[in-house]
Tab-separated table of C-alpha atoms in Angstrom:
chain	number	residue	atom	x	y	z
A	493	MET	CA	5.444	27.957	8.265
A	494	GLN	CA	3.074	26.023	5.123
A	495	ALA	CA	5.295	23.041	6.533
A	496	SER	CA	5.202	22.402	9.831
A	497	LEU	CA	0.838	23.547	10.013
A	498	LEU	CA	1.227	20.210	7.157
A	499	SER	CA	3.105	18.295	9.915
A	500	ILE	CA	0.158	19.140	12.672
A	501	ALA	CA	-2.317	17.568	9.965
A	502	TYR	CA	-0.305	14.592	9.797
A	503	LEU	CA	-0.341	14.903	13.664
A	504	ILE	CA	-3.941	14.858	14.476
A	505	GLY	CA	-4.480	12.531	12.072
A	506	SER	CA	-2.436	10.064	13.108
A	507	VAL	CA	-3.995	10.694	16.388
A	508	THR	CA	-8.165	10.572	15.465
A	509	PHE	CA	-7.022	7.154	13.275
A	510	ILE	CA	-5.754	5.731	16.914
A	511	ILE	CA	-9.087	6.674	18.760
A	512	GLY	CA	-11.450	6.335	15.932
A	513	LEU	CA	-10.039	2.845	15.838
A	514	LYS	CA	-10.139	2.053	19.810
A	515	MET	CA	-14.078	3.984	20.026
A	516	LEU	CA	-14.814	1.567	17.036
A	517	SER	CA	-14.750	-1.446	19.168
A	518	HIS	CA	-16.673	-0.303	21.606
A	519	PRO	CA	-20.731	-0.392	20.555
A	520	ALA	CA	-21.723	2.471	22.383
A	521	SER	CA	-19.049	4.536	20.474
A	522	ALA	CA	-18.256	2.884	16.870
A	523	ARG	CA	-20.664	5.383	15.265
A	524	LYS	CA	-18.829	8.314	16.892
A	525	GLY	CA	-14.836	6.143	16.046
A	526	ASN	CA	-15.620	6.231	12.418
A	527	LEU	CA	-16.730	10.212	11.392
A	528	VAL	CA	-13.953	10.451	14.413
A	529	ALA	CA	-11.139	8.437	11.998
A	530	ALA	CA	-13.090	10.365	8.729
A	531	ALA	CA	-12.948	13.702	10.428
A	532	GLY	CA	-9.042	12.862	10.240
A	533	MET	CA	-8.178	11.412	7.341
A	534	PHE	CA	-10.555	14.553	5.551
A	535	LEU	CA	-7.576	16.771	7.442
A	536	ALA	CA	-5.386	15.181	6.095
A	537	ILE	CA	-6.350	15.059	2.214
A	538	ALA	CA	-6.870	18.525	2.334
A	539	GLY	CA	-3.218	19.405	4.310
A	540	THR	CA	-1.447	17.620	1.374
A	541	ILE	CA	-3.294	19.637	-1.660
A	542	PHE	CA	-2.434	21.839	-0.575
A	543	LEU	CA	-0.518	22.573	2.123
A	544	TYR	CA	2.334	19.572	0.341
A	545	GLU	CA	5.648	21.287	-1.098
A	546	GLU	CA	8.962	19.180	-2.276
A	547	GLY	CA	12.248	21.099	-2.379
A	548	GLY	CA	9.830	24.176	-2.335
A	549	GLU	CA	8.160	23.010	-5.333
A	550	LYS	CA	4.157	22.418	-3.823
A	551	LEU	CA	2.360	19.882	-6.245
A	552	HIS	CA	1.033	20.887	-9.417
A	553	ASN	CA	-2.319	19.288	-11.777
A	554	TYR	CA	-4.723	20.301	-9.968
A	555	GLY	CA	-7.665	20.129	-12.269
A	556	TRP	CA	-6.466	16.203	-12.227
A	557	ILE	CA	-6.400	15.580	-8.812
A	558	PHE	CA	-9.607	17.321	-7.559
A	559	SER	CA	-11.458	15.841	-10.621
A	560	GLY	CA	-10.210	12.101	-9.513
A	561	LEU	CA	-11.099	12.913	-5.850
A	562	LEU	CA	-14.307	13.768	-7.714
A	563	ILE	CA	-15.275	10.975	-9.060
A	564	GLY	CA	-14.214	8.242	-7.279
A	565	THR	CA	-16.045	10.227	-4.360
A	566	VAL	CA	-19.562	10.410	-6.507
A	567	ILE	CA	-18.810	6.168	-7.469
A	568	GLY	CA	-17.803	5.589	-4.011
A	569	VAL	CA	-20.860	7.041	-2.086
A	570	ILE	CA	-23.009	5.762	-4.403
A	571	ALA	CA	-22.228	1.928	-4.522
A	572	ALA	CA	-22.069	2.000	-0.795
A	573	ARG	CA	-25.144	3.866	-0.024
A	574	LYS	CA	-26.493	1.125	-2.660
A	575	VAL	CA	-25.577	-2.069	-1.695
A	576	LYS	CA	-27.946	-4.344	-0.186
A	577	MET	CA	-27.198	-4.512	3.540
A	578	THR	CA	-26.541	-8.662	2.986
A	579	ALA	CA	-24.378	-7.357	0.522
A	580	MET	CA	-21.742	-5.060	3.038
A	581	PRO	CA	-19.125	-7.585	2.924
A	582	GLU	CA	-18.007	-7.904	-0.666
A	583	MET	CA	-18.356	-3.947	-0.378
A	584	VAL	CA	-16.145	-3.583	1.526
A	585	SER	CA	-13.699	-6.507	-0.144
A	586	MET	CA	-14.180	-4.721	-2.776
A	587	PHE	CA	-13.046	-1.164	-1.607
A	588	ASN	CA	-9.945	-3.010	-0.339
A	589	GLY	CA	-8.945	-3.986	-3.734
A	590	MET	CA	-9.036	-0.430	-4.593
A	591	GLY	CA	-6.671	0.813	-1.560
A	592	GLY	CA	-5.060	-2.182	-2.604
A	593	ALA	CA	-4.673	-1.322	-6.867
A	594	CYS	CA	-3.822	2.185	-5.925
A	595	ALA	CA	-0.659	1.559	-3.622
A	596	MET	CA	0.192	-1.427	-6.880
A	597	LEU	CA	-0.572	2.544	-8.751
A	598	ILE	CA	1.851	4.555	-6.886
A	599	SER	CA	4.443	1.464	-6.769
A	600	ILE	CA	4.582	1.718	-10.702
A	601	VAL	CA	4.310	5.114	-11.072
A	602	GLU	CA	7.879	5.217	-8.982
A	603	PHE	CA	9.631	2.542	-10.192
A	604	ASN	CA	9.212	4.205	-13.781
A	605	HIS	CA	10.041	7.634	-11.854
A	606	LEU	CA	13.212	6.082	-10.851
A	607	THR	CA	14.512	4.637	-13.356
A	608	HIS	CA	14.691	7.163	-15.473
A	609	SER	CA	16.048	9.845	-13.073
A	610	PRO	CA	18.307	11.741	-14.784
A	611	VAL	CA	21.316	12.280	-10.960
A	612	ASN	CA	23.178	9.460	-13.005
A	613	ALA	CA	25.311	10.845	-16.435
A	614	VAL	CA	28.183	8.494	-17.654
A	615	LEU	CA	31.772	9.148	-16.512
A	616	ASN	CA	34.056	8.355	-18.795
A	617	ASP	CA	36.500	11.116	-19.185
A	618	THR	CA	39.882	9.994	-17.052
A	619	SER	CA	42.043	12.918	-17.538
A	620	VAL	CA	43.487	14.988	-14.517
A	621	SER	CA	41.612	17.652	-14.112
A	622	ASN	CA	38.790	15.830	-13.813
A	623	LEU	CA	39.611	12.911	-12.403
A	624	VAL	CA	39.175	14.870	-8.987
A	625	GLU	CA	35.470	16.589	-9.603
A	626	SER	CA	34.383	12.524	-10.963
A	627	ILE	CA	35.545	10.791	-8.822
A	628	ALA	CA	33.711	13.521	-6.356
A	629	THR	CA	30.504	13.473	-7.967
A	630	LEU	CA	31.253	8.981	-8.450
A	631	ILE	CA	30.723	9.485	-4.373
A	632	THR	CA	27.735	11.339	-3.743
A	633	GLN	CA	25.829	8.608	-6.655
A	634	ALA	CA	27.440	5.968	-4.121
A	635	SER	CA	25.456	8.039	-1.703
A	636	THR	CA	22.079	8.509	-3.704
A	637	GLY	CA	22.974	4.663	-5.120
A	638	VAL	CA	22.475	3.282	-1.439
A	639	HIS	CA	19.171	4.905	-1.338
A	640	VAL	CA	17.843	3.747	-4.351
A	641	GLY	CA	18.649	0.576	-3.193
A	642	GLY	CA	16.472	1.583	-0.526
A	643	LYS	CA	13.877	2.788	-2.257
A	644	LEU	CA	13.852	0.622	-4.765
A	645	LEU	CA	12.916	-1.990	-1.846
A	646	ILE	CA	9.805	0.120	-0.633
A	647	ILE	CA	9.059	0.523	-3.951
A	648	LEU	CA	9.270	-3.333	-4.621
A	649	LEU	CA	7.407	-4.175	-1.172
A	650	GLY	CA	4.846	-1.830	-1.318
A	651	LEU	CA	4.047	-3.506	-5.294
A	652	ILE	CA	4.262	-6.841	-4.681
A	653	ILE	CA	2.573	-6.351	-1.046
A	654	GLY	CA	-0.857	-4.145	-2.485
A	655	THR	CA	-0.836	-5.951	-6.271
A	656	VAL	CA	-1.392	-9.049	-4.296
A	657	SER	CA	-3.674	-7.903	-1.674
A	658	PHE	CA	-5.939	-6.197	-5.098
A	659	ALA	CA	-5.697	-9.543	-7.444
A	660	GLY	CA	-7.128	-12.101	-3.754
A	661	SER	CA	-9.378	-8.984	-2.988
A	662	VAL	CA	-11.255	-9.042	-6.624
A	663	ILE	CA	-11.711	-12.954	-6.572
A	664	ALA	CA	-12.992	-12.799	-2.777
A	665	TRP	CA	-15.672	-10.170	-4.364
A	666	GLY	CA	-15.876	-12.125	-6.799
A	667	LYS	CA	-16.960	-15.287	-4.864
A	668	LEU	CA	-19.134	-13.399	-1.948
A	669	ASN	CA	-20.875	-12.627	-5.044
A	670	GLY	CA	-21.297	-16.059	-6.317
A	671	LYS	CA	-19.514	-15.183	-10.034
A	672	VAL	CA	-16.496	-17.565	-9.211
A	673	LYS	CA	-16.243	-21.174	-8.097
A	674	ASP	CA	-14.812	-22.935	-5.461
A	675	PHE	CA	-10.528	-23.845	-8.087
A	676	ALA	CA	-8.099	-26.089	-6.510
A	677	PHE	CA	-5.589	-28.216	-8.244
A	678	LYS	CA	-3.518	-30.397	-6.562
A	679	GLY	CA	-0.509	-29.690	-5.439
A	680	GLN	CA	-1.742	-25.793	-5.443
A	681	HIS	CA	0.432	-25.237	-2.507
A	682	ILE	CA	3.594	-26.148	-3.845
A	683	VAL	CA	2.996	-23.530	-7.257
A	684	ASN	CA	1.754	-21.472	-4.495
A	685	LEU	CA	4.699	-21.629	-2.768
A	686	THR	CA	6.815	-21.713	-5.411
A	687	MET	CA	5.924	-18.238	-6.811
A	688	LEU	CA	5.872	-16.455	-3.657
A	689	ALA	CA	9.574	-17.684	-3.427
A	690	VAL	CA	9.960	-16.203	-7.665
A	691	ILE	CA	9.073	-13.270	-6.091
A	692	VAL	CA	11.275	-12.890	-3.258
A	693	ILE	CA	14.349	-14.105	-5.242
A	694	LEU	CA	13.627	-11.679	-8.599
A	695	ALA	CA	13.157	-8.340	-5.965
A	696	THR	CA	16.547	-9.247	-4.851
A	697	TYR	CA	17.947	-9.316	-8.430
A	698	LEU	CA	16.606	-5.945	-8.175
A	699	VAL	CA	17.359	-4.212	-6.007
A	700	ALA	CA	21.196	-5.812	-5.768
A	701	VAL	CA	21.480	-4.690	-9.589
A	702	ILE	CA	20.372	-1.638	-9.072
A	703	ASN	CA	23.018	-1.105	-6.070
A	704	ASP	CA	25.674	-2.244	-8.656
A	705	SER	CA	24.664	0.040	-11.352
A	706	TYR	CA	25.779	2.770	-9.453
A	707	VAL	CA	29.317	2.599	-9.274
A	708	MET	CA	31.071	0.217	-11.513
A	709	VAL	CA	34.757	0.597	-11.836
A	710	ASN	CA	36.617	-1.284	-15.088
A	711	GLU	CA	40.134	-2.482	-15.692
A	712	ASN	CA	41.236	0.514	-17.620
A	713	GLY	CA	40.443	2.615	-14.078
A	714	ARG	CA	37.767	4.973	-15.747
A	715	TYR	CA	35.157	5.401	-13.855
A	716	PHE	CA	32.042	5.342	-14.638
A	717	THR	CA	27.880	4.719	-13.672
A	718	HIS	CA	24.784	4.534	-16.244
A	719	GLY	CA	23.694	6.322	-17.821
A	720	SER	CA	19.523	5.817	-16.361
A	721	ILE	CA	19.153	2.069	-14.769
A	722	GLY	CA	15.958	2.614	-17.355
A	723	VAL	CA	18.789	1.448	-19.826
A	724	LEU	CA	19.202	-1.827	-17.991
A	725	PRO	CA	15.878	-4.319	-19.858
A	726	GLU	CA	15.986	-7.019	-17.958
A	727	ILE	CA	15.514	-4.439	-15.622
A	728	ASN	CA	12.397	-3.471	-16.266
A	729	ILE	CA	11.103	-7.449	-18.026
A	730	ALA	CA	11.812	-7.905	-13.998
A	731	PHE	CA	9.967	-5.431	-11.987
A	732	TYR	CA	6.591	-6.547	-14.178
A	733	ILE	CA	7.525	-10.334	-14.478
A	734	ILE	CA	6.922	-9.386	-10.447
A	735	LEU	CA	3.448	-7.527	-11.768
A	736	ALA	CA	2.168	-10.459	-13.145
A	737	LEU	CA	3.592	-13.227	-10.663
A	738	SER	CA	1.728	-10.889	-7.637
A	739	ILE	CA	-1.779	-11.059	-9.465
A	740	ALA	CA	-1.002	-14.616	-10.445
A	741	TYR	CA	-0.433	-14.959	-6.502
A	742	GLY	CA	-3.094	-12.994	-5.187
A	743	VAL	CA	-6.040	-15.424	-7.299
A	744	LEU	CA	-4.315	-18.115	-6.778
A	745	PHE	CA	-4.369	-17.492	-2.713
A	746	VAL	CA	-7.893	-16.071	-2.466
A	747	MET	CA	-8.809	-19.292	-5.048
A	748	PRO	CA	-9.447	-22.488	-3.352
A	749	ILE	CA	-10.797	-21.142	-0.179
A	750	GLY	CA	-14.105	-21.754	1.015
A	751	GLY	CA	-17.200	-19.312	0.678
A	752	ALA	CA	-18.312	-19.439	4.123
A	753	ASP	CA	-14.530	-17.808	5.452
A	754	MET	CA	-14.213	-15.148	2.925
A	755	PRO	CA	-15.340	-12.701	5.737
A	756	VAL	CA	-11.756	-13.988	7.909
A	757	VAL	CA	-9.399	-13.724	3.863
A	758	ILE	CA	-11.019	-10.054	3.978
A	759	SER	CA	-9.834	-8.892	7.052
A	760	LEU	CA	-6.325	-10.369	6.328
A	761	LEU	CA	-5.745	-8.754	2.906
A	762	ASN	CA	-7.191	-5.763	4.271
A	763	SER	CA	-4.218	-5.410	6.958
A	764	PHE	CA	-1.887	-6.727	4.100
A	765	THR	CA	-3.012	-3.134	2.319
A	766	GLY	CA	-2.586	-1.217	5.590
A	767	VAL	CA	1.212	-2.484	5.053
A	768	ALA	CA	1.034	-1.650	1.393
A	769	ALA	CA	-0.117	1.376	2.585
A	770	ALA	CA	2.458	2.064	4.494
A	771	CYS	CA	5.167	1.360	2.681
A	772	GLY	CA	4.125	4.066	1.123
A	773	GLY	CA	4.767	5.772	4.159
A	774	PHE	CA	8.199	5.188	3.985
A	775	LEU	CA	8.779	6.202	0.490
A	776	TYR	CA	7.509	10.380	1.669
A	777	ASN	CA	8.951	10.109	4.567
A	778	ASN	CA	4.949	10.438	5.448
A	779	PRO	CA	3.968	10.237	9.145
A	780	VAL	CA	0.568	9.440	8.629
A	781	MET	CA	0.242	7.078	6.140
A	782	LEU	CA	3.056	5.296	7.822
A	783	THR	CA	1.209	5.617	11.931
A	784	GLY	CA	-2.517	4.905	10.167
A	785	GLY	CA	-0.946	1.949	8.086
A	786	ILE	CA	0.736	0.280	10.202
A	787	LEU	CA	-2.567	0.786	12.650
A	788	VAL	CA	-4.630	-1.552	9.925
A	789	GLY	CA	-1.915	-3.909	9.568
A	790	SER	CA	-1.467	-4.724	12.711
A	791	ALA	CA	-5.283	-4.295	14.359
A	792	GLY	CA	-6.274	-6.369	11.173
A	793	THR	CA	-4.232	-9.096	11.526
A	794	ILE	CA	-5.383	-9.542	14.773
A	795	LEU	CA	-8.861	-8.839	13.828
A	796	THR	CA	-8.650	-11.988	11.550
A	797	ILE	CA	-7.732	-14.324	14.099
A	798	LEU	CA	-10.096	-12.741	16.520
A	799	MET	CA	-12.467	-13.445	14.158
A	800	CYS	CA	-10.739	-17.275	13.067
A	801	LYS	CA	-12.189	-18.030	17.393
A	802	ALA	CA	-15.015	-17.203	16.583
A	803	MET	CA	-15.458	-18.950	14.883
A	804	ASN	CA	-13.332	-21.915	16.421
A	805	ARG	CA	-10.816	-22.695	13.811
A	806	SER	CA	-7.154	-21.346	13.817
A	807	LEU	CA	-6.147	-18.800	10.815
A	808	LYS	CA	-3.751	-21.755	9.582
A	809	ASN	CA	-7.354	-23.975	8.929
A	810	VAL	CA	-8.326	-21.782	6.932
A	811	LEU	CA	-5.575	-20.850	4.917
A	812	ILE	CA	-4.263	-24.015	4.182
A	813	GLY	CA	-7.164	-26.898	6.162
A	814	SER	CA	-9.334	-25.920	2.343
A	815	PHE	CA	-5.916	-26.972	-0.247
A	816	GLY	CA	-7.483	-30.720	-0.434
A	817	GLY	CA	-10.415	-29.439	-2.065
A	818	PRO	CA	-14.391	-28.942	-1.300
A	819	LYS	CA	-14.761	-31.986	1.565
A	820	ALA	CA	-11.712	-30.035	3.749
A	821	GLY	CA	-13.557	-26.590	2.682
A	822	GLY	CA	-16.331	-27.122	4.925
B	352	MET	CA	23.014	-5.477	2.145
B	353	ASN	CA	24.603	-2.618	2.928
B	354	ALA	CA	22.245	-0.298	1.269
B	355	VAL	CA	19.449	-1.660	3.575
B	356	LEU	CA	21.046	-1.489	6.327
B	357	ASP	CA	21.484	1.940	5.850
B	358	PHE	CA	18.349	2.922	4.239
B	359	LEU	CA	17.349	1.114	7.729
B	360	GLN	CA	19.888	3.563	9.602
B	361	LEU	CA	18.610	7.079	8.054
B	362	HIS	CA	15.129	5.605	9.023
B	363	ILE	CA	15.158	4.851	12.156
B	364	GLU	CA	12.263	6.791	13.867
B	365	MET	CA	9.705	5.308	11.214
B	366	VAL	CA	10.872	1.671	12.245
B	367	TYR	CA	10.287	3.345	16.081
B	368	ILE	CA	6.677	4.561	14.834
B	369	VAL	CA	6.624	1.295	13.036
B	370	ILE	CA	6.917	-0.601	16.137
B	371	LEU	CA	5.088	1.132	18.327
B	372	SER	CA	2.249	1.303	15.723
B	373	ILE	CA	2.008	-2.444	15.730
B	374	PHE	CA	1.816	-2.436	19.684
B	375	LEU	CA	-0.383	0.068	19.703
B	376	GLY	CA	-2.453	-1.604	16.820
B	377	ILE	CA	-2.959	-4.685	18.921
B	378	GLU	CA	-3.706	-3.016	21.808
B	379	VAL	CA	-6.318	-1.048	20.570
B	380	ILE	CA	-7.955	-4.052	19.057
B	381	SER	CA	-7.505	-6.857	21.580
B	382	ARG	CA	-10.781	-6.133	23.748
B	383	VAL	CA	-13.781	-6.634	20.919
B	384	PRO	CA	-16.760	-7.859	21.073
B	385	ALA	CA	-17.236	-10.065	18.123
B	386	VAL	CA	-20.499	-8.468	16.985
B	387	LEU	CA	-17.696	-5.688	16.300
B	388	HIS	CA	-15.667	-7.579	14.079
B	389	THR	CA	-17.630	-6.979	10.491
B	390	PRO	CA	-17.582	-3.055	11.184
B	391	LEU	CA	-14.483	-2.707	12.628
B	392	MET	CA	-12.924	-4.317	8.765
B	393	SER	CA	-15.446	-2.313	7.203
B	394	GLY	CA	-13.622	0.756	9.513
B	395	ALA	CA	-10.303	-0.075	9.471
B	396	ASN	CA	-9.847	-0.762	5.538
B	397	ALA	CA	-11.531	3.796	5.935
B	398	ILE	CA	-8.709	3.867	7.342
B	399	HIS	CA	-5.851	2.359	5.492
B	400	GLY	CA	-7.059	4.340	2.251
B	401	VAL	CA	-4.347	6.634	3.321
B	402	VAL	CA	-2.613	5.946	1.158
B	403	ILE	CA	-4.698	8.027	-1.227
B	404	ILE	CA	-2.135	10.687	-0.163
B	405	GLY	CA	0.934	8.854	-1.941
B	406	ALA	CA	-1.025	8.897	-5.034
B	407	ILE	CA	-1.477	12.483	-4.613
B	408	ILE	CA	1.635	13.452	-4.550
B	409	VAL	CA	2.301	11.096	-7.179
B	410	MET	CA	-0.110	12.775	-9.301
B	411	GLY	CA	0.472	16.317	-7.568
B	412	LYS	CA	4.748	15.508	-8.605
B	413	ALA	CA	4.123	14.537	-12.247
B	414	GLU	CA	5.637	16.592	-15.113
B	415	SER	CA	2.465	17.849	-17.634
B	416	ASP	CA	4.427	15.433	-20.778
B	417	ASN	CA	4.956	12.521	-18.628
B	418	TYR	CA	1.447	10.151	-19.419
B	419	LEU	CA	2.202	7.435	-17.808
B	420	ALA	CA	2.219	8.753	-14.796
B	421	LEU	CA	-0.716	11.125	-15.278
B	422	VAL	CA	-2.378	8.127	-16.085
B	423	LEU	CA	-1.436	6.024	-13.445
B	424	GLY	CA	-1.811	9.163	-10.579
B	425	PHE	CA	-4.926	9.747	-11.685
B	426	LEU	CA	-6.253	5.860	-12.013
B	427	ALA	CA	-4.744	6.060	-7.978
B	428	VAL	CA	-6.846	8.635	-6.859
B	429	ILE	CA	-9.706	7.601	-7.869
B	430	LEU	CA	-9.413	4.421	-6.312
B	431	GLY	CA	-7.983	6.003	-3.303
B	432	THR	CA	-10.695	7.290	-2.736
B	433	LEU	CA	-13.753	5.681	-3.977
B	434	ASN	CA	-11.742	3.245	-0.916
B	435	VAL	CA	-11.953	6.232	1.517
B	436	VAL	CA	-15.062	7.773	1.375
B	437	GLY	CA	-16.920	4.353	0.443
B	438	GLY	CA	-14.957	2.580	3.338
B	439	PHE	CA	-16.769	5.335	5.587
B	440	VAL	CA	-19.458	5.778	4.356
B	441	VAL	CA	-20.154	1.871	4.368
B	442	THR	CA	-18.959	1.067	8.703
B	443	ASP	CA	-21.359	4.152	8.350
B	444	ARG	CA	-24.533	2.429	7.197
B	445	MET	CA	-23.149	-1.088	9.064
B	446	LEU	CA	-23.328	1.205	12.104
B	447	GLU	CA	-26.468	2.876	11.435
B	448	MET	CA	-28.671	-0.877	11.474
B	449	PHE	CA	-26.334	-1.856	14.667
B	450	SER	CA	-27.702	0.775	16.923
B	451	LYS	CA	-30.539	0.023	15.359
B	452	LYS	CA	-30.966	-3.225	15.656
B	453	LYS	CA	-29.809	-2.338	19.886
B	454	SER	CA	-32.448	0.460	20.814
B	455	LYS	CA	-35.312	-1.585	19.176
């Protein structure tokens, strides 16, 4: 009963996002569209708090959740009401960065949860009676291993995209504020591409290692799995290197872009955060996060391209054209 | 590699949702007048604040002695709420200004 009510709340939420976006793109209905989307969001959040359950267990820590919501609401309303009209874009950028940071934190918590999950016990006993049992356990663990690999991939995607969006948005906010100056050095795009490549390689490595650690058969014919993935220190190290590189990439990605092009970049980062939110949707099998995130991801990308067109430039021009230094950024 | 394929197989319905949503997003936005670009960006910004639901789930599932998860989850809830509430309020203010201008 409760679960089906929650599904309906999510369904309504998804539909209001679509209708809201549609109405937002027409001048006459734009303001109402914003309210429609906000109402859907409220419904989805309230539904999650009161109706969500996993394995028959409801959420706890309500005190923390409600105080978090309260603090966020108060700061959000005050910040959004006080900000000057001319400072609106930087405010949007800041809020976008908060969303990216939120996705980043979710990924970090879920990663720690994944690596310390107690499902994998060491099976060293080779006596015949235990062997059958061991193999049965191994098979189930192998299938969880498959699941874990995919889950880790989603966690890493959410982490990388969310972090890049967070770091980039904060820099964009600083630039519009005048606090951060344009900054570019020779060969910066090579450095950026290298960083991106390292991130991808590390992420692939992590997923591969996690998969392997679930089923291992050594030469004595003993079946065993690692006691816990968290035992391997290099996994944690690789994860936090990915985190650090993603921050650095986000900063260096936005740094050289000229101040006048900032709205375009913010719109692009906006769609990044949408994709990061959609990763959360995959992680929790949550349809409203998935539709909301992907919708913003694709609509944001198209919007970015439209904004470039309105300025008579191409996206490539905005992103790469200014890498040459201030003279090309004008 | 197999893991990824199996994961896709397990979540094939979600993959369909993703692909259809991509096309939907493109269709919904494609004919927007230039004046609405910034409010629309801001509105979309508020909508991706839906990531707050993930934060609430993380927070709600954390064991009460797992301080790392509690603190990070708490931060995530605050940041996500900021994104949602701030996003919608800022969008509303932008559009308010816009409609005033039009009526004058």
